[in-house]
XYZ file of C-alpha atoms in Angstrom:
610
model
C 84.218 51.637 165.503
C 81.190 53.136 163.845
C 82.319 55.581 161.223
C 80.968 59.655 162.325
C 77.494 60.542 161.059
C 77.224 61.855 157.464
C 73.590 62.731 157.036
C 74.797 65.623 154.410
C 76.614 62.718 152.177
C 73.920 60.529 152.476
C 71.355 62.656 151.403
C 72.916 63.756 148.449
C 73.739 60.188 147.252
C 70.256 59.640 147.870
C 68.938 62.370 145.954
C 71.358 62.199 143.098
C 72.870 59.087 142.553
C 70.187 58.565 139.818
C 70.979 61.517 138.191
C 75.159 62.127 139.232
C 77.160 59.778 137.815
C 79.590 58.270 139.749
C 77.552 59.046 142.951
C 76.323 55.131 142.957
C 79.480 54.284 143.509
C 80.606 56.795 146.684
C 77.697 55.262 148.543
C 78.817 51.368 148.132
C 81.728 52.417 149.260
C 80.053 54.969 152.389
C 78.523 52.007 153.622
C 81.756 50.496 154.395
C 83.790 53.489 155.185
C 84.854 53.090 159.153
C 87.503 55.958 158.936
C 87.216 59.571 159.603
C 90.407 60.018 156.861
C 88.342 58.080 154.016
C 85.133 59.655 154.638
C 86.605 63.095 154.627
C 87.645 62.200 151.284
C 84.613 60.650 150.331
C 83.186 64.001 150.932
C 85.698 66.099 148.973
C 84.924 63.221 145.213
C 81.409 64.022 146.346
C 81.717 67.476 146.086
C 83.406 67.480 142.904
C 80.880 65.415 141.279
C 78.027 67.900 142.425
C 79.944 70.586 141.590
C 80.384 69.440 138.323
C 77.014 68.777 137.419
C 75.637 72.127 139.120
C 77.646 74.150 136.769
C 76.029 72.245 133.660
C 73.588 73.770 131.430
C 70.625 71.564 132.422
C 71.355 72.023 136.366
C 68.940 72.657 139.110
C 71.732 75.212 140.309
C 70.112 76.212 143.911
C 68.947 72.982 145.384
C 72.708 71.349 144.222
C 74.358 74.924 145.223
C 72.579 74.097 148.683
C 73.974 70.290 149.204
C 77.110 71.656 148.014
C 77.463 74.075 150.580
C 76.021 71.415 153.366
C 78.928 69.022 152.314
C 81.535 71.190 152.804
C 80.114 72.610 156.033
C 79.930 68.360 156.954
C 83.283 67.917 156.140
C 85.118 70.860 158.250
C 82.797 69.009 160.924
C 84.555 65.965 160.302
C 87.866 67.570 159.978
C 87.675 69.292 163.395
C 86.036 65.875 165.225
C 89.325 64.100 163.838
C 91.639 66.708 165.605
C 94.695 66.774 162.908
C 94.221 69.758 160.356
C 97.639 71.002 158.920
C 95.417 73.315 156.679
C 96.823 77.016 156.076
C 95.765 80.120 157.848
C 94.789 82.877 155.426
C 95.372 86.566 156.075
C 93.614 88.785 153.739
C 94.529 92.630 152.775
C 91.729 94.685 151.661
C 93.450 98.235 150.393
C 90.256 100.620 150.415
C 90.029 104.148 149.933
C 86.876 106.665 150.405
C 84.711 103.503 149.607
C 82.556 102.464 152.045
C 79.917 100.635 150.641
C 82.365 98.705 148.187
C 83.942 97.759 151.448
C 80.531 96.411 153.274
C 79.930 94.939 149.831
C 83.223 92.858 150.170
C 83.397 92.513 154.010
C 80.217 90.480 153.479
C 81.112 88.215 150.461
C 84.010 87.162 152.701
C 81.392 86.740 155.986
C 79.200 84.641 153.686
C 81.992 82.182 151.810
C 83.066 81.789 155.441
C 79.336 80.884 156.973
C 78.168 79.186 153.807
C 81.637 76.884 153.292
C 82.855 77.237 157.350
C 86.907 76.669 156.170
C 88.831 76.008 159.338
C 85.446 75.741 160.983
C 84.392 78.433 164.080
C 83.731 76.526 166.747
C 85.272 79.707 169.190
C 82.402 82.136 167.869
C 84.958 83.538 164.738
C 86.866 81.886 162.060
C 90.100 81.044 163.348
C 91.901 80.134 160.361
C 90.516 83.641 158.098
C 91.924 87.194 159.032
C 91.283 90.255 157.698
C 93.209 93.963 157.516
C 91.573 96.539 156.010
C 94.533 98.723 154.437
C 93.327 102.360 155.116
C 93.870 104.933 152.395
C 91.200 107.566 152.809
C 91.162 111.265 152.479
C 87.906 112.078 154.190
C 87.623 111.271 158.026
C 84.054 110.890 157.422
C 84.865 107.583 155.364
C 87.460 106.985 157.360
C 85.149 106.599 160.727
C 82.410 104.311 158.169
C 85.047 102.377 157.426
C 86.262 100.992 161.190
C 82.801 100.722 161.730
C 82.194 97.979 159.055
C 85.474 96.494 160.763
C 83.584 96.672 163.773
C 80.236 95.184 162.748
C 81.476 92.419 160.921
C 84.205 91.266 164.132
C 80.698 91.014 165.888
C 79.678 88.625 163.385
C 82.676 86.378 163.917
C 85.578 87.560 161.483
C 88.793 88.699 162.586
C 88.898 91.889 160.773
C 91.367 94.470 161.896
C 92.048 98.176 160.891
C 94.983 99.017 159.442
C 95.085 102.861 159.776
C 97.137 105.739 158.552
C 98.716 105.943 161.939
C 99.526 102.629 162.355
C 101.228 102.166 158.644
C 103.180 105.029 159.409
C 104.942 104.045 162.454
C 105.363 100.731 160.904
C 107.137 102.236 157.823
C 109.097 104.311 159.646
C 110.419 101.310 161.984
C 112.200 100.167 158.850
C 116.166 100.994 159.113
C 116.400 104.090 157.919
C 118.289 102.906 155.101
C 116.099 100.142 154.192
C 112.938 102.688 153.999
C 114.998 105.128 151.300
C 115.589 101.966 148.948
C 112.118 101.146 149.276
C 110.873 104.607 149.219
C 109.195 103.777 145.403
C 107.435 100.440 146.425
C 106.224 102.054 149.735
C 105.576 105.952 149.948
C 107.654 108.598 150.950
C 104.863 111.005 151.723
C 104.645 112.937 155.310
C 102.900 111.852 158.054
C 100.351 114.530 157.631
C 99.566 113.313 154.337
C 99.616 109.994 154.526
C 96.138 109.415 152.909
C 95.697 108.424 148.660
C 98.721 106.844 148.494
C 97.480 105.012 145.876
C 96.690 101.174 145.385
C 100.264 99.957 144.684
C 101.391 101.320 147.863
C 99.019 100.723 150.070
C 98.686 97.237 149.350
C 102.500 97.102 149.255
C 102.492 98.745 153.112
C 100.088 95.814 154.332
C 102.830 93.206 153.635
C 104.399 95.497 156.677
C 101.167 94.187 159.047
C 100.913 90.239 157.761
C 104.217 90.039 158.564
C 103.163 91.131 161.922
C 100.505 89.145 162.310
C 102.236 85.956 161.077
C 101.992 83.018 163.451
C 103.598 80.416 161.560
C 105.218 81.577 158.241
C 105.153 77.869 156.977
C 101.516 77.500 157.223
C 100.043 80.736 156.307
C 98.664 82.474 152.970
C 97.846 85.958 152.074
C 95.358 87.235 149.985
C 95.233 90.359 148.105
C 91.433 91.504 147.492
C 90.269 95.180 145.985
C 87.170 96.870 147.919
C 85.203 96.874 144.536
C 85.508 93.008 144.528
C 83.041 90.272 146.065
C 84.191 86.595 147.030
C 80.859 85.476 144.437
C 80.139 84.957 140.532
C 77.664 86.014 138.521
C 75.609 83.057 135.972
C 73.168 83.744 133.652
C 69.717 82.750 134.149
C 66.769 83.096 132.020
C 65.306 86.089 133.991
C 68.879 87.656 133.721
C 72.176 87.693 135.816
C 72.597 86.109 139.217
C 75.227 86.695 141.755
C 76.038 83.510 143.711
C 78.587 82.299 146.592
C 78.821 79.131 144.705
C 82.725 78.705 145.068
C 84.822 77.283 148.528
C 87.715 79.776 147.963
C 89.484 78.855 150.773
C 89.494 75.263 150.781
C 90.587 75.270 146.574
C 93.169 77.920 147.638
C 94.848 75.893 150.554
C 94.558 72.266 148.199
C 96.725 74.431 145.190
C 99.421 75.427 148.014
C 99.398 71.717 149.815
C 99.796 69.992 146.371
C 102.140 72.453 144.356
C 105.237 74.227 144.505
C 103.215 77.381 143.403
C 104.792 80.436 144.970
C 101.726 82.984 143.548
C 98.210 82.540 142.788
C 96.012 84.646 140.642
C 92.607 84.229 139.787
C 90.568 86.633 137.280
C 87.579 88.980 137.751
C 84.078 88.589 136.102
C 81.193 91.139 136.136
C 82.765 94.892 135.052
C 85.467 94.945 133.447
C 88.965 95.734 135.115
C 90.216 98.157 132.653
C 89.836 102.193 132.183
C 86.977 103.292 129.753
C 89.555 104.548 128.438
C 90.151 102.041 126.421
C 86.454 101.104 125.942
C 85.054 103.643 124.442
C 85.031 102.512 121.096
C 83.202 99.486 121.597
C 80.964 100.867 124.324
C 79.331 103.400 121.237
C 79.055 100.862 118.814
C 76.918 98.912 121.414
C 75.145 102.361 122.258
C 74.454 102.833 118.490
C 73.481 99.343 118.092
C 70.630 99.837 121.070
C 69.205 102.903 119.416
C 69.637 101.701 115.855
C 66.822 98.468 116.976
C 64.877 101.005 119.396
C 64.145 103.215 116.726
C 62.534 100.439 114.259
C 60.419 99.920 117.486
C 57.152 101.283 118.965
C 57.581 103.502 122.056
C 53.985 101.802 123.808
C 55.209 98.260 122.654
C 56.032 96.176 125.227
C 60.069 95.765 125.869
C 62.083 93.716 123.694
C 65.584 93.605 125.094
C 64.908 90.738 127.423
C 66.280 88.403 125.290
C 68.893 86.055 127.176
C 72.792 87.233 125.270
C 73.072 85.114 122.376
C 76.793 84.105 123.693
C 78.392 85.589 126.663
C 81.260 88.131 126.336
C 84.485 86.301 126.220
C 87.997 87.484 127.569
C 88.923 90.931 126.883
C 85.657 91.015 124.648
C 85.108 95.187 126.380
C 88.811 96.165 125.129
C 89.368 98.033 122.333
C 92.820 96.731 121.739
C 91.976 93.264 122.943
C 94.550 91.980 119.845
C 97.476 93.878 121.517
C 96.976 91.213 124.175
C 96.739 88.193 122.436
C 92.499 87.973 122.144
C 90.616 87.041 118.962
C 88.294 90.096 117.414
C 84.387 90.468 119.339
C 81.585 90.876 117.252
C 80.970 94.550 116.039
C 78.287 94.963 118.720
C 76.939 93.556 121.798
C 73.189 93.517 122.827
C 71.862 95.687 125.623
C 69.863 93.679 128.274
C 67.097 95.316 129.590
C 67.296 95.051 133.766
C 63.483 96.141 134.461
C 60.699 93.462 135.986
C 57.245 93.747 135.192
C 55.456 94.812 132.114
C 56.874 98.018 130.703
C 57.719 99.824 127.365
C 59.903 101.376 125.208
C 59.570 104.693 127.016
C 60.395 103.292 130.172
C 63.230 101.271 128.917
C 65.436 103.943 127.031
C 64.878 106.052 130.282
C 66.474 103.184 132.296
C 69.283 102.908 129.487
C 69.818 106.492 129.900
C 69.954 106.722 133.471
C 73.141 104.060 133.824
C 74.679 105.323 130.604
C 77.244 107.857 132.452
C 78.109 104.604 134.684
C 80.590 104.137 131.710
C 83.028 106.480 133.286
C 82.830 105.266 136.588
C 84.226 101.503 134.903
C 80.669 99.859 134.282
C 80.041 98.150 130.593
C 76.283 97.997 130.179
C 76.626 95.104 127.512
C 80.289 93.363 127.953
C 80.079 92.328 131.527
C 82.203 89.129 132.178
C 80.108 86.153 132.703
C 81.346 83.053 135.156
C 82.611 79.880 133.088
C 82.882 76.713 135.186
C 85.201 75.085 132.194
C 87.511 72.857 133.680
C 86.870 73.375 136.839
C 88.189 75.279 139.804
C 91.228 74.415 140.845
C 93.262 73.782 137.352
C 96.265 75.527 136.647
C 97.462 77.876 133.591
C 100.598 79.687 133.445
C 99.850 83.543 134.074
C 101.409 86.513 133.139
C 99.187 88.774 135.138
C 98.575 89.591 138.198
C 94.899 90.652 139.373
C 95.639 93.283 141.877
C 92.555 92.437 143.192
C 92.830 88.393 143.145
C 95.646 87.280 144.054
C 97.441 84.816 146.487
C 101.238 83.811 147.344
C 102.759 81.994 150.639
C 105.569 83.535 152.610
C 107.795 82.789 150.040
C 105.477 84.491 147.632
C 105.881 87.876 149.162
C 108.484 88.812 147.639
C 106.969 89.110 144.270
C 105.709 92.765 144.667
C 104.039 95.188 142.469
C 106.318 98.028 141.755
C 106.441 101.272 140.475
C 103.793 102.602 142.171
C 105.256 106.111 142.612
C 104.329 106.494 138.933
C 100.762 105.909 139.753
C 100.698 104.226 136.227
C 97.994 102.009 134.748
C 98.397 98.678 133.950
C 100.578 97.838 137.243
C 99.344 94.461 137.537
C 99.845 93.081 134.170
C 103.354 95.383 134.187
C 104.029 93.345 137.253
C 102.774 89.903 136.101
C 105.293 89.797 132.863
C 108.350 90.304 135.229
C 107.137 87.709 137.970
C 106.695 85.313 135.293
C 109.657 85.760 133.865
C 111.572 85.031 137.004
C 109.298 81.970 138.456
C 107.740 80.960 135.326
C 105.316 77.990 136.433
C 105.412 79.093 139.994
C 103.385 81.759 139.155
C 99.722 80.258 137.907
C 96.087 81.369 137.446
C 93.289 79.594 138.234
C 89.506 79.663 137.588
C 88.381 81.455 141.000
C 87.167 84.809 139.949
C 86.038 87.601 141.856
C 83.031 89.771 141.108
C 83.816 93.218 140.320
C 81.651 96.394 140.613
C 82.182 99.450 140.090
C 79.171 100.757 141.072
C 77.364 100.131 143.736
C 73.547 101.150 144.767
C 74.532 104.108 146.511
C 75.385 105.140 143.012
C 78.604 106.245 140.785
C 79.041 109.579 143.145
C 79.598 106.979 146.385
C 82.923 105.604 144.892
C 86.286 107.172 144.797
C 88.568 106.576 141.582
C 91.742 108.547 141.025
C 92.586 110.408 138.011
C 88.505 110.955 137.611
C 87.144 114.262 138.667
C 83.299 114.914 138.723
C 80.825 117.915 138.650
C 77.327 118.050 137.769
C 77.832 118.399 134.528
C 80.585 116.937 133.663
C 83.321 113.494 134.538
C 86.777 114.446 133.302
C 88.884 110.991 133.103
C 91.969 113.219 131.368
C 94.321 112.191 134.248
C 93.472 108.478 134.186
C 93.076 108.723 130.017
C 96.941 109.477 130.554
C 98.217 106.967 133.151
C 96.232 104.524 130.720
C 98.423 105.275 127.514
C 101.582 105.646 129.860
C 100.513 102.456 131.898
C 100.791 100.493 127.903
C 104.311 101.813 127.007
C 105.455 100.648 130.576
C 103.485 97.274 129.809
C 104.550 96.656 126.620
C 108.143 97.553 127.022
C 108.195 95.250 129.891
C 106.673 92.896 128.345
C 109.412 93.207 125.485
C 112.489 93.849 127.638
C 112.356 90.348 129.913
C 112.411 88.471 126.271
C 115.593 90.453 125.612
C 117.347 90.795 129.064
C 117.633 88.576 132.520
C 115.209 89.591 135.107
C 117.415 88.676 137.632
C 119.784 91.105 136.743
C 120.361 94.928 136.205
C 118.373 96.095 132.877
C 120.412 98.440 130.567
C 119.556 101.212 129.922
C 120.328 100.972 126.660
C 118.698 98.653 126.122
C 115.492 99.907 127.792
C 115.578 103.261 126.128
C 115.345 100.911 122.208
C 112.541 99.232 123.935
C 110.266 102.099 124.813
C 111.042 104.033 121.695
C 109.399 101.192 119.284
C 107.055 100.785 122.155
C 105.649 104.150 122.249
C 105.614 103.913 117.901
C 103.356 101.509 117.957
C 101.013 102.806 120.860
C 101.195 105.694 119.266
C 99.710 104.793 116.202
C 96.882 102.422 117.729
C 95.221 104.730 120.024
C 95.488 107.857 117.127
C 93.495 104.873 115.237
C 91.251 104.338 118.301
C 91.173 108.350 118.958
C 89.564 108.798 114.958
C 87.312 105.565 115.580
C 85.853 107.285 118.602
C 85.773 111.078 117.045
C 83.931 109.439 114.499
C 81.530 107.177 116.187
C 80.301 109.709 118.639
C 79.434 112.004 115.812
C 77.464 108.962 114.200
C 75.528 108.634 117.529
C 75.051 111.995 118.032
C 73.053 112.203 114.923
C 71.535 109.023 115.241
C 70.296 110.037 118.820
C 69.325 113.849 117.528
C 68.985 114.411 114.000
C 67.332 111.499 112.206
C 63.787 112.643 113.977
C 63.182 108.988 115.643
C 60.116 108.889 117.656
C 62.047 109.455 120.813
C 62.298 113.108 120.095
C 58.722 113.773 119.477
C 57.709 111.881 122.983
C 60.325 113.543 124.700
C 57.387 116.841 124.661
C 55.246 114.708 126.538
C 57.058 113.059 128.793
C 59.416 114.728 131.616
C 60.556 110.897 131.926
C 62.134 111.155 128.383
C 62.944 114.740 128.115
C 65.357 113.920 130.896
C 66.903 110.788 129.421
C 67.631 112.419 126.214
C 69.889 115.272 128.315
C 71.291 112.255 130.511
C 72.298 111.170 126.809
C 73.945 114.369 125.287
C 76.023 114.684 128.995
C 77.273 111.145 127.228
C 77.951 112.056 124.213
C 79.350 115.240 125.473
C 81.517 113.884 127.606
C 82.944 111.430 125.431
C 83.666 114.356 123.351
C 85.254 115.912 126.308
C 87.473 113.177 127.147
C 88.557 111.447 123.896
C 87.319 114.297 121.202
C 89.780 116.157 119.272
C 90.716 118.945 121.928
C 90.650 116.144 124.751
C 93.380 117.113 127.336
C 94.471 113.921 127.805
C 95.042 113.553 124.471
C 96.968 116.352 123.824
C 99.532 115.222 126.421
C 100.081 111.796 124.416
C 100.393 113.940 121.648
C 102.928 116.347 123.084
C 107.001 115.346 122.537
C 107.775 117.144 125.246
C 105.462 115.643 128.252
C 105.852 111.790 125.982
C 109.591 112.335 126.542
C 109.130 113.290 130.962
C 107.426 110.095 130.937
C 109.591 107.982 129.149
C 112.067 109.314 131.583
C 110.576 108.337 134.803
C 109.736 104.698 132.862
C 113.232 104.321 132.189
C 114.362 105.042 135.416
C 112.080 102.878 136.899
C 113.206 99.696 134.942
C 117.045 100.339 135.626
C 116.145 100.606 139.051
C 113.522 97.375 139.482
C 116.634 94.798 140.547
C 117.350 97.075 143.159
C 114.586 98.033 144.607
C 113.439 94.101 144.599
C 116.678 93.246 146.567
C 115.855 96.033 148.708
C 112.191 94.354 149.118
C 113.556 90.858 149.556
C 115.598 91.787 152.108
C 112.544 91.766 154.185
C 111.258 88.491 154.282
C-alpha cells in the first residue's frame, strides 16, 4: 500500500538537504516509508532539523519559518487520515480586565498558531481540540460589551472562544457548599454580586478553574492553559532593520509531547519583549539608559542624520531590566543599555529625540525602551529546567495540575507568581518545569498607554502616580523572600508556624529594607543628574527647542518624566513613605503572616475540588 502523499516533506528535503544536515538521510528513508505511523514521524525529525537551522544566525528565517509551518500543517493531515490521535485537548483561560485591544491582540496570536500550525486539525470549520474562556473582570460595561464582541468575531473565525462573565462566575462560586466557598473565600473573592468586577488577576484566574472544570470532557486527556491579555502566542528576533514579531513556535503540539512523555504535573514557560516586573523596580536602570541616550545625543549634530540604528551589541539577558536582578540569583548588566531608534526613512536628530520623548512616559505603563527581552532558541523548545516560578501569564498543568494554585490574592500583592512558584516547587520539585516557549508581552499597545488598565496606577494629564503598585511591589518581596526562606526551613505539606514565620519576615523585611533605601538614593540621585543633563548643561536641544514646536514639546514630555519619577520614587514619594512607616510595615507583616499560617488550609480547602 502506497504510503499518503507528502509533497510538504518532499519539498523541503529537496530544497535543503544540501544545506540541513541530516535531511539526506530522512529522504532515503521517505522513499521507503509505506506507513502512515513512520512518516508521521518522519515529519516530526524533519521539523526539528528545520527548526534548528532556522533559529541559527546565518538562517533564511521566512522561507524555513514557511516549510516549517507547511510540515506541521502536513502532518495533522496525516494524523487525522490515520484516524487514531490520543493527543490532549487544551482549554485556555484568558483573565482580562478593561483591555480590549490587549485582548484582540491575544485572541489573534492564538487564531494564527492555530491556522499557521492547525494542532488537532479543523476539519468541522473550528479547532476541536483548542478552547478558549475569556475570564471577565471589567469595571466599565463599555469594555465589557468590546470584549464579547472579540469573543464573537473570532468564534466566526473558527475558535471556540466562550465568555466567562461576571454573572456567570458568580453563580458558579456561589454553587460551592457554603462551607467550601468561606475556606476558599482568599483564593476566590468574597466580594458582592454587585461588585463583582476588579477582582484582581489572582482571583479571577483562580475563578476560571470553576468553568474548565465545567467544560472538561475527559479529565485524563485535557490541559489548561493560563495566558494574560497583554501576552501574544509569538516571539520577537532581531533582524538587521530591528525587531520582528513572529509565530515561529507550534505551542500546542510541544505542550501536548511534554505531558505524553513526562510525569510533569505544571508547565511554565517565560515571557520575552517588556519586561514582567513593576517600574518600580526599574527605575534605576531605566535613567542610566536615559542618561546614556542624551549623554551620545548631545556630542551629536541635531541635522545629522540618525545614529541609533545600530543593531544591540548583545541582547538583554534574564532579569537584565531589574534593579535587584542579584536578589534573584542574576549576574550584574552593563551600566547602560543602548536606545534603538524605531523610525524608517531618512531622518535626524530632531526627529529622533522627539520620538524618544514621545514613548518615554511608556515607562510607567511597564514598557523598557532599551531592555526588552529578546527570543533565544538555545536548546531548543521543548527541554526541561526545574522552575521556581510561575508565569501567571504562561503557564500549563493537567487535571492533576490544578491543584497547584496561586494564593493570596486577597492581598493583591506583587510578586504572586514567583511567591507561588517557590511553594509549588517545594512540594513537586521536578514536576514542576519550565521550558523555552515564551510569550510576547506588551504593555502597550497602538491604541496607546491610556487604552490599558493596570491596578495600583492612577493617571491624569499631568501626572501617573504608581504609589499603590510602588507598595504592593516592596510588600510583594517580603512575601517572596520570606517564602522563599520559610519552605527551606519548614515542610510545605504541613502547617507553617508562626513562629517561625514571624523570624522569617523580620530578617526579610531588614534586608529589603536596606536595598530599596539603596535603590531609593540611586534613583534621587540619578534623576537629579538627568535633570541637569537634560536642562542645565545648554546642549543644543535647548536652543532648537525655540524653533521647533516638534522639540519644544518633547522637552515638556521629558520634565513630566523626570517629574514623575520624582513623584513616585523622590524623597516625599507616598509610596515610599509607607515602606518607611513602622506602623503601616507592621499591618502588612500582619496580613503576610496570616496568610502563610493559613496556606495548608486553604490548599486542602482548594484540593478538595478536584
Amino acid at each position: 500500500m502506497p504510503a499518503p502523499a507528502s509533497p510538504c516533506l518532499q519539498d523541503c528535503i529537496a530544497r535543503y538537504a544540501a544545506a540541513i544536515p541530516g535531511l539526506a538521510e530522512l529522504g532515503k528513508r521517505l522513499a521507503t516509508t509505506h506507513d502512515a505511523g513512520a512518516l508521521i514521524d518522519l515529519h516530526e525529525q524533519c521539523a526539528l532539523l528545520l527548526e534548528q537551522a532556522m533559529w541559527s544566525a546565518e538562517a533564511d528565517f521566512p522561507p524555513l519559518l514557511a516549510s516549517y509551518q507547511a510540515l506541521f500543517r502536513e502532518q495533522e493531515a496525516l494524523i487525522r487520515q490515520r484516524g487514531k490521535d490520543d493527543r490532549h485537548h487544551f482549554i485556555l483561560g484568558i483573565p482580562v480586565a478593561d483591555r480590549p485591544s490587549h485582548l484582540r491582540a491575544c485572541l489573534e496570536s492564538i487564531y494564527q498558531v492555530c491556522m499557521l500550525f492547525d494542532y488537532g486539525g479543523h476539519a468541522s470549520g473550528r479547532w476541536d481540540r483548542i478552547q478558549v474562556v475569556v475570564s471577565e473582570d471589567s469595571r466599565d460595561e463599555a469594555n465589557v460589551r468590546r470584549h464579547i464582541e472579540l469573543v464573537e468575531e473570532y468564534r466566526r473565525k473558527g475558535l471556540q472562544v466562550v465568555h466567562f462573565g461576571l454573572a456567570e462566575q458568580y453563580e458558579l462560586l456561589h454553587a460551592l457548599p457554603p462551607h467550601t466557598r468561606e475556606r476558599l473565600g482568599n483564593l476566590l473573592t468574597t466580594q458582592p454580586r454587585e461588585k463583582f468586577s476588579l477582582k484582581g488577576q489572582a482571583a479571577n484566574r483562580n475563578l476560571s478553574y470553576l468553568k474548565f472544570l465545567q467544560l472538561t470532557e475527559n479529565r485524563h486527556n485535557t490541559l489548561y492553559y493560563l495566558v494574560d491579555s497583554d501576552q501574544s502566542l509569538c516571539v520577537n528576533r532581531q533582524t538587521a532593520s530591528g525587531e520582528e514579531v513572529v509565530a515561529a513556535l507550534n505551542y500546542f503540539h510541544a505542550i501536548d509531547r511534554i505531558f505524553r512523555t513526562t510525569d510533569t504535573l505544571m508547565l511554565t514557560g517565560k515571557l520575552v519583549g517588556d519586561p514582567p516586573v513593576s517600574p518600580a523596580v526599574m527605575a534605576a536602570n531605566f535613567l542610566d539608559d536615559v542618561s546614556a541616550f542624551f549623554t551620545r545625543l548631545a556630542a551629536l549634530r541635531a541635522d545629522q542624520a540618525c545614529q541609533f540604528h545600530a543593531p544591540p551589541r548583545q541582547p538583554a539577558g534574564d532579569a537584565a531590566y531589574h534593579d535587584m536582578a542579584r536578589l534573584f540569583g542574576f549576574d550584574n548588566q552593563p551600566a547602560a543599555f543602548p536606545y534603538s531608534c524605531r523610525l524608517a526613512g531618512e531622518h535626524d536628530h530632531r526627529a529622533c529625540l522627539a520620538d524618544f520623548a514621545r514613548r518615554l512616559n511608556a515607562f510607567f505603563f511597564g514598557e523598557h525602551l532599551t531592555r526588552k527581552t529578546g527570543f533565544a532558541y538555545g536548546s531548543g523548545f521543548a527541554q526541561l529546567a526545574p522552575a521556581r516560578t510561575v508565569y501567571p501569564g504562561n503557564y500549563i498543568v493537567n487535571y492533576a495540575g490544578l491543584k497547584y494554585v496561586i494564593p493570596f490574592g486577597h492581598l493583591r500583592l506583587r510578586m504572586s507568581g514567583p511567591t507561588a512558584g517557590r511553594l509549588i516547587a517545594a512540594e513537586i520539585r521536578e514536576r514542576f518545569a519550565s521550558f523555552n516557549m515564551p510569550n510576547l508581552h506588551r504593555r502597550t499597545t497602538e491604541a496607546g498607554c491610556g487604552d490599558d488598565f493596570r491596578p495600583g496606577v492612577e493617571v491624569d494629564e499631568a501626572s501617573v502616580d504608581l504609589s499603590n503598585e510602588f507598595e504592593r511591589q516592596f510588600f510583594g518581596d517580603l512575601m517572596l523572600f520570606s517564602t522563599e526562606a520559610l519552605v527551606k526551613r519548614a515542610d510545605v505539606t504541613r502547617p507553617f508556624a508562626q513562629d517561625t514565620i514571624e523570624a522569617v519576615v523580620a530578617e526579610k523585611e531588614a534586608e529589603l529594607l536596606a536595598l530599596y533605601q539603596q535603590k531609593h538614593d540611586a534613583i534621587v540621585d540619578k534623576n537629579r543628574q538627568l535633570n541637569a543633563l537634560v536642562f542645565d548643561a545648554g546642549h543644543w536641544w535647548l536652543h532648537a527647542r525655540e524653533h521647533s514646536p516638534d522639540l519644544a514639546h518633547a522637552l515638556r514630555q521629558v520634565r513630566a518624566f523626570i517629574d514623575n519619577i520624582d513623584r513616585n520614587f523622590g524623597e516625599h514619594a507616598s509610596a515610599w513613605g509607607q515602606i518607611q512607616s513602622a506602623e503601616h510595615r507592621a499591618q502588612r507583616k500582619r496580613q503576610i503572616v496570616k496568610a502563610l499560617m493559613n496556606y495548608r488550609a486553604e490548599r486542602d480547602a482548594w484540593d478538595s475540588l478536584f
